[in-house]
Amino acid sequence: MAVRSLKRNKAKNRMLLTAVILSVFLIFTVLTVGSTYMEMEKIQNIRQKGAQFDAVLVGGVTKKQLEWCRERKNITAVGLQAYSGYPEKTKKDSTLHSGLIWCDEVFWKKQMAPARDMVQGRYPQKENELMATRKSLKDCGMEHLGVGDSFEMTYTDHNGSHTKNFTISGIWDGYGDRQVFFVSKKFFEHSGYTLDQTRSGIMYLNFDEKDLRENERQEIMTRLNLGEQQYFEFSQEMSSWMEVMTGAAGLAAAICLSAYLLIYNILSLSVSANIRYYGLLETIGMTNWQIRKFLRRQMALLGAAGIAVGMSLGIVVSFRLIPFIVTALGIHQDDIHVVFHPAVFVLAVGVAAATIFMGNQNAIKTAGSVSPVDAMCYRGSSENRRRHKIRRGPVLWKMALEQIGKNKKKSAVVILSLAASLSIFLCLTTLIQSHGARTVYTNYMNEDLIVQNDTLLKEEKSDWKQIMDAKFIDSVRKLSGVERVSSLKRAEIVVPWSGEITETWLKKFYEKWQEEPFGEKERNEYKEHPERFDSFCYGISRQEFDYLKENENLKTEWKDFREGKTCLLYDGAMSLPESTFLGKTLTFWEDRQGSPEEKITIGDLVSEEYYGAGSGKGLVILISQDYMKEMAGALVFRMNISYKEPYDQETEQKVLQKIQETPGRKDFSYTSKIEDLKEARRAQGNMMGVGIGLTVIIAWIGIMNYINTVSGNISSRQSELALLEGIGMTKRQMRGMLVREGILYGLFSWLITAAAGIGITYVIYEKMNSNQIPFEIPWIWILGMAAIILMICALVPVIFYHIIDKKKSIIERIREIQ
Amino acid sequence: MKQWMVKTRNLKKYYKQGNYIIKALDGVDFQAEDGEFVSIIGKSGSGKSTLLYMIGGLDIPTEGDVFVGGKNLAGISREKLAVFRRRNVGFIFQSYNLVPDLNVYENIILPIELDGAAVDEELVDELLDSLQLLDKKEAMPNTLSGGQQQRAAIARALAIKPLLVLADEPTGNLDTGTSHDVIGLLRTMAKRFQQTLVVITHDQDIAQMADRIVHMKDGKIVRG
């Protein structure tokens, strides 16, 4: 009988079946694709960091710390890395930017492996062997070399400078820092560096659980007994694991709620018809118990069919269609590995089954609470208002509003599910759009290109060259597509012993950056030969000053700064005490014969690492470029370039071409925003594509939900609409009223999205905003989607009205009421 | 010379059902004078409701003409028919058919509002008073008795000052006493506003209250 009843009530059951299919499909697809998205984010993090780890200790690793970590049960991996020197020059290039790093087996084989794409050869065993990357080889001018090839390289380690012949034992490629040569353990042991040295040892830790409690973290920090120069940090993912999981659970709950509303809404629409049917069954002698049994069977059949179809659809879309579309769109060529979670399967089935059960209980309860005859005449309970005040205003708007207010619960369900879709769309597009900015490293002052004079990084002053003179800078400035060029000049200065100022600076500097503390010997040496400690001053532009003033809350005024009355002192990550420096007068002179002595007041401390390049131990001050003009020996250290169009590849090519045309082209290095973004996108893999797939599915589900609901609503109101037509409502007015109803649904869902959706998005965004990027909604996407939703809301009721209008005449529909 | 408010000429309405053709109306010539009260009686399926709907412009004939106030309804678009209905025809149905979300007053003025015309508040109050609904002005339909609902439906039909009032078994859901009251009121109001009244009924007593009785059988007028 249940099967026959299902067959007979095809239209009604088709709607309910669609709702079940959509719900199961929604939960399964969104959560499967969502967990794939999270998995990809995890991979992206590994790629960005260059290895998979949960915490890192930098600034040297003591034996005791190493042993403690290795013995601790919840630490599953302890990987080591050690700085072993740096390449100085090869026969092809004399300004190299790589490092010589040793890493242990745990780091190389376990922690770094997920961030590698390719390895040829093996990790160095002998002292003269190197594991290279194409990038590091290119930096040496040796990009053509392969595994087994040898080349001569001069490098510097803790013991000094050496020139040796090296053999490439392997080449790798992947993510993270690729400007590096990995060396053997023997090389490291002979380099003079040890693991416990500040400049050398780094330890990477993996934990067996991601949600370490705050007290456990504190305990680890305490037990490690960190030294002054050591720095221990839990990874961003580990720090925000709980928040991300809460956010994901919230999102999953919203999706389940949306699915629940989808089924519940359709069930409540068909409940009146069901109750009438149950009444009829009761009049012919079916007992309440038999009705329940019959209903359960009917719903079980419907539920099973809906769940099976929904799940199949979900599997096809998640595992086949999305990867296919994303690849077909050419967003990324890599394969997408969709993650299957059995929990998602159980959740999808569970929510659908529970909703069907609960929705049906409602009908059974109502049917059971009234007499069989009353049940047969049941027409649904609109809210029982006895009277209401006469309302004035445009009749069609009034009626549309009345329709929405008629059954507040039902309307709320439709509006909420639309708002849920729009809000999830808003949340995901905001997160996806800002993903790059939130997680990608950006250039100083967000410049498009920063070009650096590498000769100024050399220790020998005789090697310092002016490779970016005024003429060159001007020629770059004149390139079409270039908006602005500013230069950063650097001059070496001598700061004589100035009591507390120099004492505090050097003491802090040695504590932070040197192996040995600042002692009597060093103090005396400084007093006698301050020029040996290499102090520097940088000449900055107004624009840079304003940037620092805003970002570091400087109190210094531009006028005093420009005139050379005040300067800024670089803090060097040493946490210098303000009281020792601010307002004090600093004496210095340019490190050239016959340079006059200058006096300047220290206005503020700045911590911007951009000014931290260079090898000196002395003070680093920032002065205005106007004031710097007086220093004859100042050289351009960096040139910052902004393009008229952000990420303009063509302009960047022109600038790089200009560099290639200069004689000192090998001494340039640059950091490009375009390349950073490319690298970030490479690390992101298919994240963007999967995210787009996810938002499209959610938007589609929301719309389908509305279509399904409205079709049921119009179908149940066909007699009422015929009556309105009967008393003289024209078709145009009918369309107008239905369009207004739809618009009201759309507008109310907008309102909820604007209030709750934006709020929730903001909270989730801030939890994931490690780069402190200002919250910005991708308005074009959101307004586009909102407009589409409003348009669909307005059109769908009219379309369904046309369908029923074509099927039955007014007379037929009016007769149904009689 | 008599003024015909309603006149049909050889009116036919055929429905196709499978291989059969159902003749709901089969060549009906019906007339009603200006201000006349005509009742139509006949068994279920005799075609009386179909005739009423044709006269009211709710349905389109298969053949023949319908003149209301001298205007031929044949060939008028659905849109224009709706406007014609709300300006000239007041409908009263068996199930009252009040819009459940509007109160009594809003139901009464709905056709006027749809026409964009100004509401004659005096007339509405007069109707409410005559139909004893003045204290129910703001009441919702579901709080009214069957008789009260039908009286509200009458007020709605008359508020537009129609030329023609068409009632399809208006007392079908009412008890005998209330039925007589409702028809009495309807006749009084129609007389007062010079309206032509066509009422379909099964009830012989009700039919007797009309100026003229028309009998229908198998889609044809057999008497009257």
mmCIF file of N, CA and C in Angstrom, chain A residues 97-195:
data_model
loop_
_atom_site.group_PDB
_atom_site.id
_atom_site.type_symbol
_atom_site.label_atom_id
_atom_site.label_comp_id
_atom_site.label_asym_id
_atom_site.label_seq_id
_atom_site.Cartn_x
_atom_site.Cartn_y
_atom_site.Cartn_z
ATOM 1 N N HIS A 97 73.643 34.366 -3.230
ATOM 2 C CA HIS A 97 72.627 34.613 -2.194
ATOM 3 C C HIS A 97 72.204 33.351 -1.460
ATOM 4 N N SER A 98 72.881 32.231 -1.697
ATOM 5 C CA SER A 98 72.438 30.976 -1.094
ATOM 6 C C SER A 98 73.044 30.774 0.291
ATOM 7 N N GLY A 99 72.577 29.724 0.955
ATOM 8 C CA GLY A 99 73.165 29.336 2.224
ATOM 9 C C GLY A 99 73.632 27.894 2.138
ATOM 10 N N LEU A 100 74.508 27.502 3.030
ATOM 11 C CA LEU A 100 74.936 26.096 3.104
ATOM 12 C C LEU A 100 74.305 25.521 4.369
ATOM 13 N N ILE A 101 73.450 24.575 4.178
ATOM 14 C CA ILE A 101 72.657 24.069 5.307
ATOM 15 C C ILE A 101 72.832 22.551 5.420
ATOM 16 N N TRP A 102 72.977 22.108 6.649
ATOM 17 C CA TRP A 102 72.933 20.664 6.875
ATOM 18 C C TRP A 102 71.602 20.328 7.523
ATOM 19 N N CYS A 103 70.992 19.228 7.114
ATOM 20 C CA CYS A 103 69.814 18.787 7.855
ATOM 21 C C CYS A 103 69.924 17.292 8.140
ATOM 22 N N ASP A 104 69.338 16.877 9.245
ATOM 23 C CA ASP A 104 69.453 15.463 9.617
ATOM 24 C C ASP A 104 68.423 14.619 8.857
ATOM 25 N N GLU A 105 68.485 13.315 9.074
ATOM 26 C CA GLU A 105 67.656 12.390 8.307
ATOM 27 C C GLU A 105 66.155 12.613 8.564
ATOM 28 N N VAL A 106 65.832 12.933 9.845
ATOM 29 C CA VAL A 106 64.422 13.125 10.185
ATOM 30 C C VAL A 106 63.856 14.297 9.386
ATOM 31 N N PHE A 107 64.615 15.395 9.361
ATOM 32 C CA PHE A 107 64.130 16.565 8.641
ATOM 33 C C PHE A 107 64.032 16.281 7.147
ATOM 34 N N TRP A 108 65.108 15.714 6.585
ATOM 35 C CA TRP A 108 65.154 15.490 5.135
ATOM 36 C C TRP A 108 64.122 14.450 4.678
ATOM 37 N N LYS A 109 64.046 13.341 5.400
ATOM 38 C CA LYS A 109 63.191 12.246 4.929
ATOM 39 C C LYS A 109 61.743 12.353 5.385
ATOM 40 N N LYS A 110 61.522 12.975 6.547
ATOM 41 C CA LYS A 110 60.156 12.995 7.071
ATOM 42 C C LYS A 110 59.512 14.379 6.963
ATOM 43 N N GLN A 111 60.174 15.376 7.566
ATOM 44 C CA GLN A 111 59.507 16.680 7.646
ATOM 45 C C GLN A 111 59.534 17.451 6.330
ATOM 46 N N MET A 112 60.602 17.325 5.586
ATOM 47 C CA MET A 112 60.707 18.119 4.363
ATOM 48 C C MET A 112 60.094 17.412 3.156
ATOM 49 N N ALA A 113 59.986 16.098 3.241
ATOM 50 C CA ALA A 113 59.524 15.317 2.077
ATOM 51 C C ALA A 113 58.200 15.812 1.477
ATOM 52 N N PRO A 114 57.168 16.147 2.303
ATOM 53 C CA PRO A 114 55.905 16.576 1.680
ATOM 54 C C PRO A 114 56.019 17.878 0.877
ATOM 55 N N ALA A 115 57.070 18.649 1.125
ATOM 56 C CA ALA A 115 57.213 19.918 0.400
ATOM 57 C C ALA A 115 58.102 19.772 -0.832
ATOM 58 N N ARG A 116 58.508 18.519 -1.120
ATOM 59 C CA ARG A 116 59.372 18.299 -2.296
ATOM 60 C C ARG A 116 58.575 17.650 -3.419
ATOM 61 N N ASP A 117 58.880 18.096 -4.628
ATOM 62 C CA ASP A 117 58.242 17.532 -5.817
ATOM 63 C C ASP A 117 59.102 16.456 -6.447
ATOM 64 N N MET A 118 60.409 16.739 -6.388
ATOM 65 C CA MET A 118 61.315 15.898 -7.170
ATOM 66 C C MET A 118 62.679 15.800 -6.471
ATOM 67 N N VAL A 119 63.240 14.623 -6.470
ATOM 68 C CA VAL A 119 64.621 14.466 -5.992
ATOM 69 C C VAL A 119 65.366 13.569 -6.976
ATOM 70 N N GLN A 120 66.495 14.080 -7.430
ATOM 71 C CA GLN A 120 67.383 13.238 -8.254
ATOM 72 C C GLN A 120 68.641 13.012 -7.437
ATOM 73 N N GLY A 121 69.201 11.828 -7.491
ATOM 74 C CA GLY A 121 70.427 11.548 -6.732
ATOM 75 C C GLY A 121 70.124 11.325 -5.267
ATOM 76 N N ARG A 122 71.085 11.635 -4.413
ATOM 77 C CA ARG A 122 70.892 11.365 -2.971
ATOM 78 C C ARG A 122 71.441 12.505 -2.133
ATOM 79 N N TYR A 123 71.121 12.439 -0.822
ATOM 80 C CA TYR A 123 71.582 13.481 0.092
ATOM 81 C C TYR A 123 73.102 13.350 0.253
ATOM 82 N N PRO A 124 73.847 14.459 0.325
ATOM 83 C CA PRO A 124 75.322 14.391 0.409
ATOM 84 C C PRO A 124 75.818 13.524 1.579
ATOM 85 N N GLN A 125 76.817 12.707 1.271
ATOM 86 C CA GLN A 125 77.464 11.884 2.302
ATOM 87 C C GLN A 125 78.877 12.395 2.563
ATOM 88 N N LYS A 126 79.552 12.715 1.450
ATOM 89 C CA LYS A 126 80.958 13.165 1.590
ATOM 90 C C LYS A 126 80.997 14.669 1.821
ATOM 91 N N GLU A 127 82.147 15.097 2.330
ATOM 92 C CA GLU A 127 82.303 16.500 2.704
ATOM 93 C C GLU A 127 82.166 17.441 1.504
ATOM 94 N N ASN A 128 82.590 16.963 0.322
ATOM 95 C CA ASN A 128 82.585 17.854 -0.856
ATOM 96 C C ASN A 128 81.345 17.635 -1.730
ATOM 97 N N GLU A 129 80.317 17.074 -1.142
ATOM 98 C CA GLU A 129 79.104 16.845 -1.935
ATOM 99 C C GLU A 129 78.026 17.876 -1.565
ATOM 100 N N LEU A 130 77.194 18.196 -2.555
ATOM 101 C CA LEU A 130 76.117 19.179 -2.340
ATOM 102 C C LEU A 130 74.804 18.650 -2.896
ATOM 103 N N MET A 131 73.721 18.977 -2.195
ATOM 104 C CA MET A 131 72.374 18.735 -2.739
ATOM 105 C C MET A 131 71.876 20.119 -3.166
ATOM 106 N N ALA A 132 71.631 20.287 -4.462
ATOM 107 C CA ALA A 132 71.330 21.625 -4.977
ATOM 108 C C ALA A 132 69.891 21.733 -5.476
ATOM 109 N N THR A 133 69.503 22.955 -5.787
ATOM 110 C CA THR A 133 68.245 23.178 -6.517
ATOM 111 C C THR A 133 68.620 23.947 -7.787
ATOM 112 N N ARG A 134 67.715 23.954 -8.739
ATOM 113 C CA ARG A 134 67.993 24.704 -9.979
ATOM 114 C C ARG A 134 68.194 26.181 -9.653
ATOM 115 N N LYS A 135 67.427 26.641 -8.663
ATOM 116 C CA LYS A 135 67.486 28.047 -8.295
ATOM 117 C C LYS A 135 68.858 28.406 -7.708
ATOM 118 N N SER A 136 69.361 27.531 -6.802
ATOM 119 C CA SER A 136 70.651 27.836 -6.182
ATOM 120 C C SER A 136 71.778 27.726 -7.208
ATOM 121 N N LEU A 137 71.622 26.774 -8.146
ATOM 122 C CA LEU A 137 72.647 26.642 -9.186
ATOM 123 C C LEU A 137 72.637 27.859 -10.106
ATOM 124 N N LYS A 138 71.426 28.349 -10.409
ATOM 125 C CA LYS A 138 71.289 29.518 -11.279
ATOM 126 C C LYS A 138 71.946 30.733 -10.609
ATOM 127 N N ASP A 139 71.768 30.816 -9.302
ATOM 128 C CA ASP A 139 72.344 31.928 -8.547
ATOM 129 C C ASP A 139 73.872 31.940 -8.675
ATOM 130 N N CYS A 140 74.433 30.737 -8.839
ATOM 131 C CA CYS A 140 75.892 30.620 -8.990
ATOM 132 C C CYS A 140 76.311 30.754 -10.453
ATOM 133 N N GLY A 141 75.325 30.906 -11.325
ATOM 134 C CA GLY A 141 75.637 30.948 -12.753
ATOM 135 C C GLY A 141 75.919 29.561 -13.307
ATOM 136 N N MET A 142 75.428 28.489 -12.633
ATOM 137 C CA MET A 142 75.755 27.104 -13.020
ATOM 138 C C MET A 142 74.484 26.296 -13.310
ATOM 139 N N GLU A 143 73.455 26.967 -13.863
ATOM 140 C CA GLU A 143 72.170 26.289 -14.000
ATOM 141 C C GLU A 143 72.203 25.069 -14.904
ATOM 142 N N HIS A 144 73.255 24.965 -15.745
ATOM 143 C CA HIS A 144 73.321 23.849 -16.702
ATOM 144 C C HIS A 144 73.835 22.559 -16.051
ATOM 145 N N LEU A 145 74.346 22.638 -14.826
ATOM 146 C CA LEU A 145 74.946 21.443 -14.218
ATOM 147 C C LEU A 145 73.897 20.433 -13.742
ATOM 148 N N GLY A 146 74.322 19.161 -13.695
ATOM 149 C CA GLY A 146 73.411 18.113 -13.248
ATOM 150 C C GLY A 146 74.065 17.245 -12.189
ATOM 151 N N VAL A 147 73.319 16.195 -11.800
ATOM 152 C CA VAL A 147 73.842 15.291 -10.762
ATOM 153 C C VAL A 147 75.139 14.649 -11.257
ATOM 154 N N GLY A 148 76.154 14.666 -10.377
ATOM 155 C CA GLY A 148 77.443 14.077 -10.739
ATOM 156 C C GLY A 148 78.449 15.113 -11.221
ATOM 157 N N ASP A 149 77.968 16.296 -11.643
ATOM 158 C CA ASP A 149 78.880 17.352 -12.107
ATOM 159 C C ASP A 149 79.572 18.018 -10.924
ATOM 160 N N SER A 150 80.737 18.591 -11.212
ATOM 161 C CA SER A 150 81.499 19.270 -10.159
ATOM 162 C C SER A 150 81.761 20.724 -10.548
ATOM 163 N N PHE A 151 81.932 21.562 -9.550
ATOM 164 C CA PHE A 151 82.314 22.955 -9.829
ATOM 165 C C PHE A 151 83.067 23.525 -8.632
ATOM 166 N N GLU A 152 83.846 24.562 -8.922
ATOM 167 C CA GLU A 152 84.644 25.167 -7.853
ATOM 168 C C GLU A 152 83.857 26.289 -7.202
ATOM 169 N N MET A 153 83.911 26.340 -5.874
ATOM 170 C CA MET A 153 83.149 27.375 -5.171
ATOM 171 C C MET A 153 83.947 27.868 -3.963
ATOM 172 N N THR A 154 83.919 29.173 -3.796
ATOM 173 C CA THR A 154 84.525 29.744 -2.596
ATOM 174 C C THR A 154 83.399 29.970 -1.601
ATOM 175 N N TYR A 155 83.587 29.484 -0.391
ATOM 176 C CA TYR A 155 82.551 29.653 0.611
ATOM 177 C C TYR A 155 83.168 30.085 1.927
ATOM 178 N N THR A 156 82.316 30.601 2.799
ATOM 179 C CA THR A 156 82.797 31.046 4.107
ATOM 180 C C THR A 156 82.075 30.245 5.172
ATOM 181 N N ASP A 157 82.833 29.686 6.097
ATOM 182 C CA ASP A 157 82.203 29.060 7.264
ATOM 183 C C ASP A 157 82.729 29.737 8.514
ATOM 184 N N HIS A 158 82.507 29.139 9.654
ATOM 185 C CA HIS A 158 82.910 29.774 10.909
ATOM 186 C C HIS A 158 84.425 29.921 11.014
ATOM 187 N N ASN A 159 85.137 29.098 10.239
ATOM 188 C CA ASN A 159 86.610 29.123 10.308
ATOM 189 C C ASN A 159 87.227 30.082 9.304
ATOM 190 N N GLY A 160 86.445 30.565 8.374
ATOM 191 C CA GLY A 160 86.992 31.497 7.384
ATOM 192 C C GLY A 160 86.584 31.129 5.973
ATOM 193 N N SER A 161 87.334 31.666 5.020
ATOM 194 C CA SER A 161 86.978 31.470 3.615
ATOM 195 C C SER A 161 87.781 30.314 3.019
ATOM 196 N N HIS A 162 87.123 29.488 2.203
ATOM 197 C CA HIS A 162 87.791 28.342 1.581
ATOM 198 C C HIS A 162 87.339 28.232 0.128
ATOM 199 N N THR A 163 88.204 27.687 -0.699
ATOM 200 C CA THR A 163 87.806 27.408 -2.081
ATOM 201 C C THR A 163 87.976 25.912 -2.314
ATOM 202 N N LYS A 164 86.901 25.263 -2.751
ATOM 203 C CA LYS A 164 86.961 23.807 -2.924
ATOM 204 C C LYS A 164 86.180 23.396 -4.152
ATOM 205 N N ASN A 165 86.463 22.189 -4.589
ATOM 206 C CA ASN A 165 85.705 21.617 -5.692
ATOM 207 C C ASN A 165 84.551 20.785 -5.113
ATOM 208 N N PHE A 166 83.339 21.064 -5.561
ATOM 209 C CA PHE A 166 82.173 20.345 -5.027
ATOM 210 C C PHE A 166 81.519 19.507 -6.115
ATOM 211 N N THR A 167 80.990 18.369 -5.693
ATOM 212 C CA THR A 167 80.240 17.512 -6.633
ATOM 213 C C THR A 167 78.759 17.553 -6.265
ATOM 214 N N ILE A 168 77.940 17.667 -7.269
ATOM 215 C CA ILE A 168 76.487 17.685 -7.005
ATOM 216 C C ILE A 168 76.017 16.236 -6.825
ATOM 217 N N SER A 169 75.637 15.891 -5.584
ATOM 218 C CA SER A 169 75.192 14.505 -5.345
ATOM 219 C C SER A 169 73.698 14.347 -5.623
ATOM 220 N N GLY A 170 73.009 15.480 -5.642
ATOM 221 C CA GLY A 170 71.566 15.401 -5.903
ATOM 222 C C GLY A 170 70.986 16.766 -6.228
ATOM 223 N N ILE A 171 69.845 16.721 -6.891
ATOM 224 C CA ILE A 171 69.113 17.967 -7.181
ATOM 225 C C ILE A 171 67.656 17.741 -6.758
ATOM 226 N N TRP A 172 67.108 18.716 -6.065
ATOM 227 C CA TRP A 172 65.699 18.596 -5.674
ATOM 228 C C TRP A 172 64.920 19.820 -6.108
ATOM 229 N N ASP A 173 63.622 19.655 -6.164
ATOM 230 C CA ASP A 173 62.764 20.808 -6.434
ATOM 231 C C ASP A 173 61.503 20.662 -5.586
ATOM 232 N N GLY A 174 60.907 21.782 -5.277
ATOM 233 C CA GLY A 174 59.705 21.731 -4.450
ATOM 234 C C GLY A 174 59.333 23.111 -3.985
ATOM 235 N N TYR A 175 59.020 23.239 -2.707
ATOM 236 C CA TYR A 175 58.495 24.494 -2.182
ATOM 237 C C TYR A 175 59.338 24.968 -0.998
ATOM 238 N N GLY A 176 59.088 26.206 -0.588
ATOM 239 C CA GLY A 176 59.842 26.780 0.512
ATOM 240 C C GLY A 176 61.106 27.436 -0.022
ATOM 241 N N ASP A 177 62.112 27.568 0.832
ATOM 242 C CA ASP A 177 63.355 28.235 0.413
ATOM 243 C C ASP A 177 64.172 27.303 -0.480
ATOM 244 N N ARG A 178 64.313 27.709 -1.735
ATOM 245 C CA ARG A 178 65.093 26.867 -2.658
ATOM 246 C C ARG A 178 66.454 27.489 -2.981
ATOM 247 N N GLN A 179 66.726 28.618 -2.318
ATOM 248 C CA GLN A 179 68.031 29.267 -2.514
ATOM 249 C C GLN A 179 69.003 28.663 -1.495
ATOM 250 N N VAL A 180 69.257 27.380 -1.622
ATOM 251 C CA VAL A 180 70.028 26.710 -0.578
ATOM 252 C C VAL A 180 70.786 25.508 -1.156
ATOM 253 N N PHE A 181 71.964 25.263 -0.586
ATOM 254 C CA PHE A 181 72.710 24.024 -0.891
ATOM 255 C C PHE A 181 72.721 23.211 0.392
ATOM 256 N N PHE A 182 72.254 21.979 0.315
ATOM 257 C CA PHE A 182 72.357 21.118 1.500
ATOM 258 C C PHE A 182 73.725 20.435 1.492
ATOM 259 N N VAL A 183 74.317 20.372 2.666
ATOM 260 C CA VAL A 183 75.659 19.781 2.771
ATOM 261 C C VAL A 183 75.612 18.525 3.660
ATOM 262 N N SER A 184 76.734 17.799 3.654
ATOM 263 C CA SER A 184 76.784 16.558 4.429
ATOM 264 C C SER A 184 77.050 16.850 5.907
ATOM 265 N N LYS A 185 76.848 15.813 6.716
ATOM 266 C CA LYS A 185 77.101 15.958 8.153
ATOM 267 C C LYS A 185 78.586 16.278 8.393
ATOM 268 N N LYS A 186 79.425 15.637 7.562
ATOM 269 C CA LYS A 186 80.877 15.849 7.725
ATOM 270 C C LYS A 186 81.230 17.305 7.482
ATOM 271 N N PHE A 187 80.625 17.879 6.428
ATOM 272 C CA PHE A 187 80.897 19.287 6.110
ATOM 273 C C PHE A 187 80.526 20.164 7.307
ATOM 274 N N PHE A 188 79.311 19.893 7.849
ATOM 275 C CA PHE A 188 78.842 20.685 8.985
ATOM 276 C C PHE A 188 79.797 20.557 10.169
ATOM 277 N N GLU A 189 80.219 19.310 10.421
ATOM 278 C CA GLU A 189 81.092 19.082 11.584
ATOM 279 C C GLU A 189 82.436 19.800 11.446
ATOM 280 N N HIS A 190 82.863 19.985 10.188
ATOM 281 C CA HIS A 190 84.139 20.662 9.981
ATOM 282 C C HIS A 190 83.996 22.157 9.745
ATOM 283 N N SER A 191 82.752 22.651 9.748
ATOM 284 C CA SER A 191 82.528 24.069 9.405
ATOM 285 C C SER A 191 82.834 25.016 10.561
ATOM 286 N N GLY A 192 82.978 24.454 11.741
ATOM 287 C CA GLY A 192 83.247 25.296 12.901
ATOM 288 C C GLY A 192 81.955 25.690 13.608
ATOM 289 N N TYR A 193 80.830 25.464 12.927
ATOM 290 C CA TYR A 193 79.543 25.748 13.566
ATOM 291 C C TYR A 193 79.098 24.540 14.373
ATOM 292 N N THR A 194 78.378 24.811 15.433
ATOM 293 C CA THR A 194 77.786 23.708 16.212
ATOM 294 C C THR A 194 76.291 23.974 16.358
ATOM 295 N N LEU A 195 75.567 22.915 16.685
ATOM 296 C CA LEU A 195 74.103 23.028 16.778
ATOM 297 C C LEU A 195 73.648 24.071 17.795
#
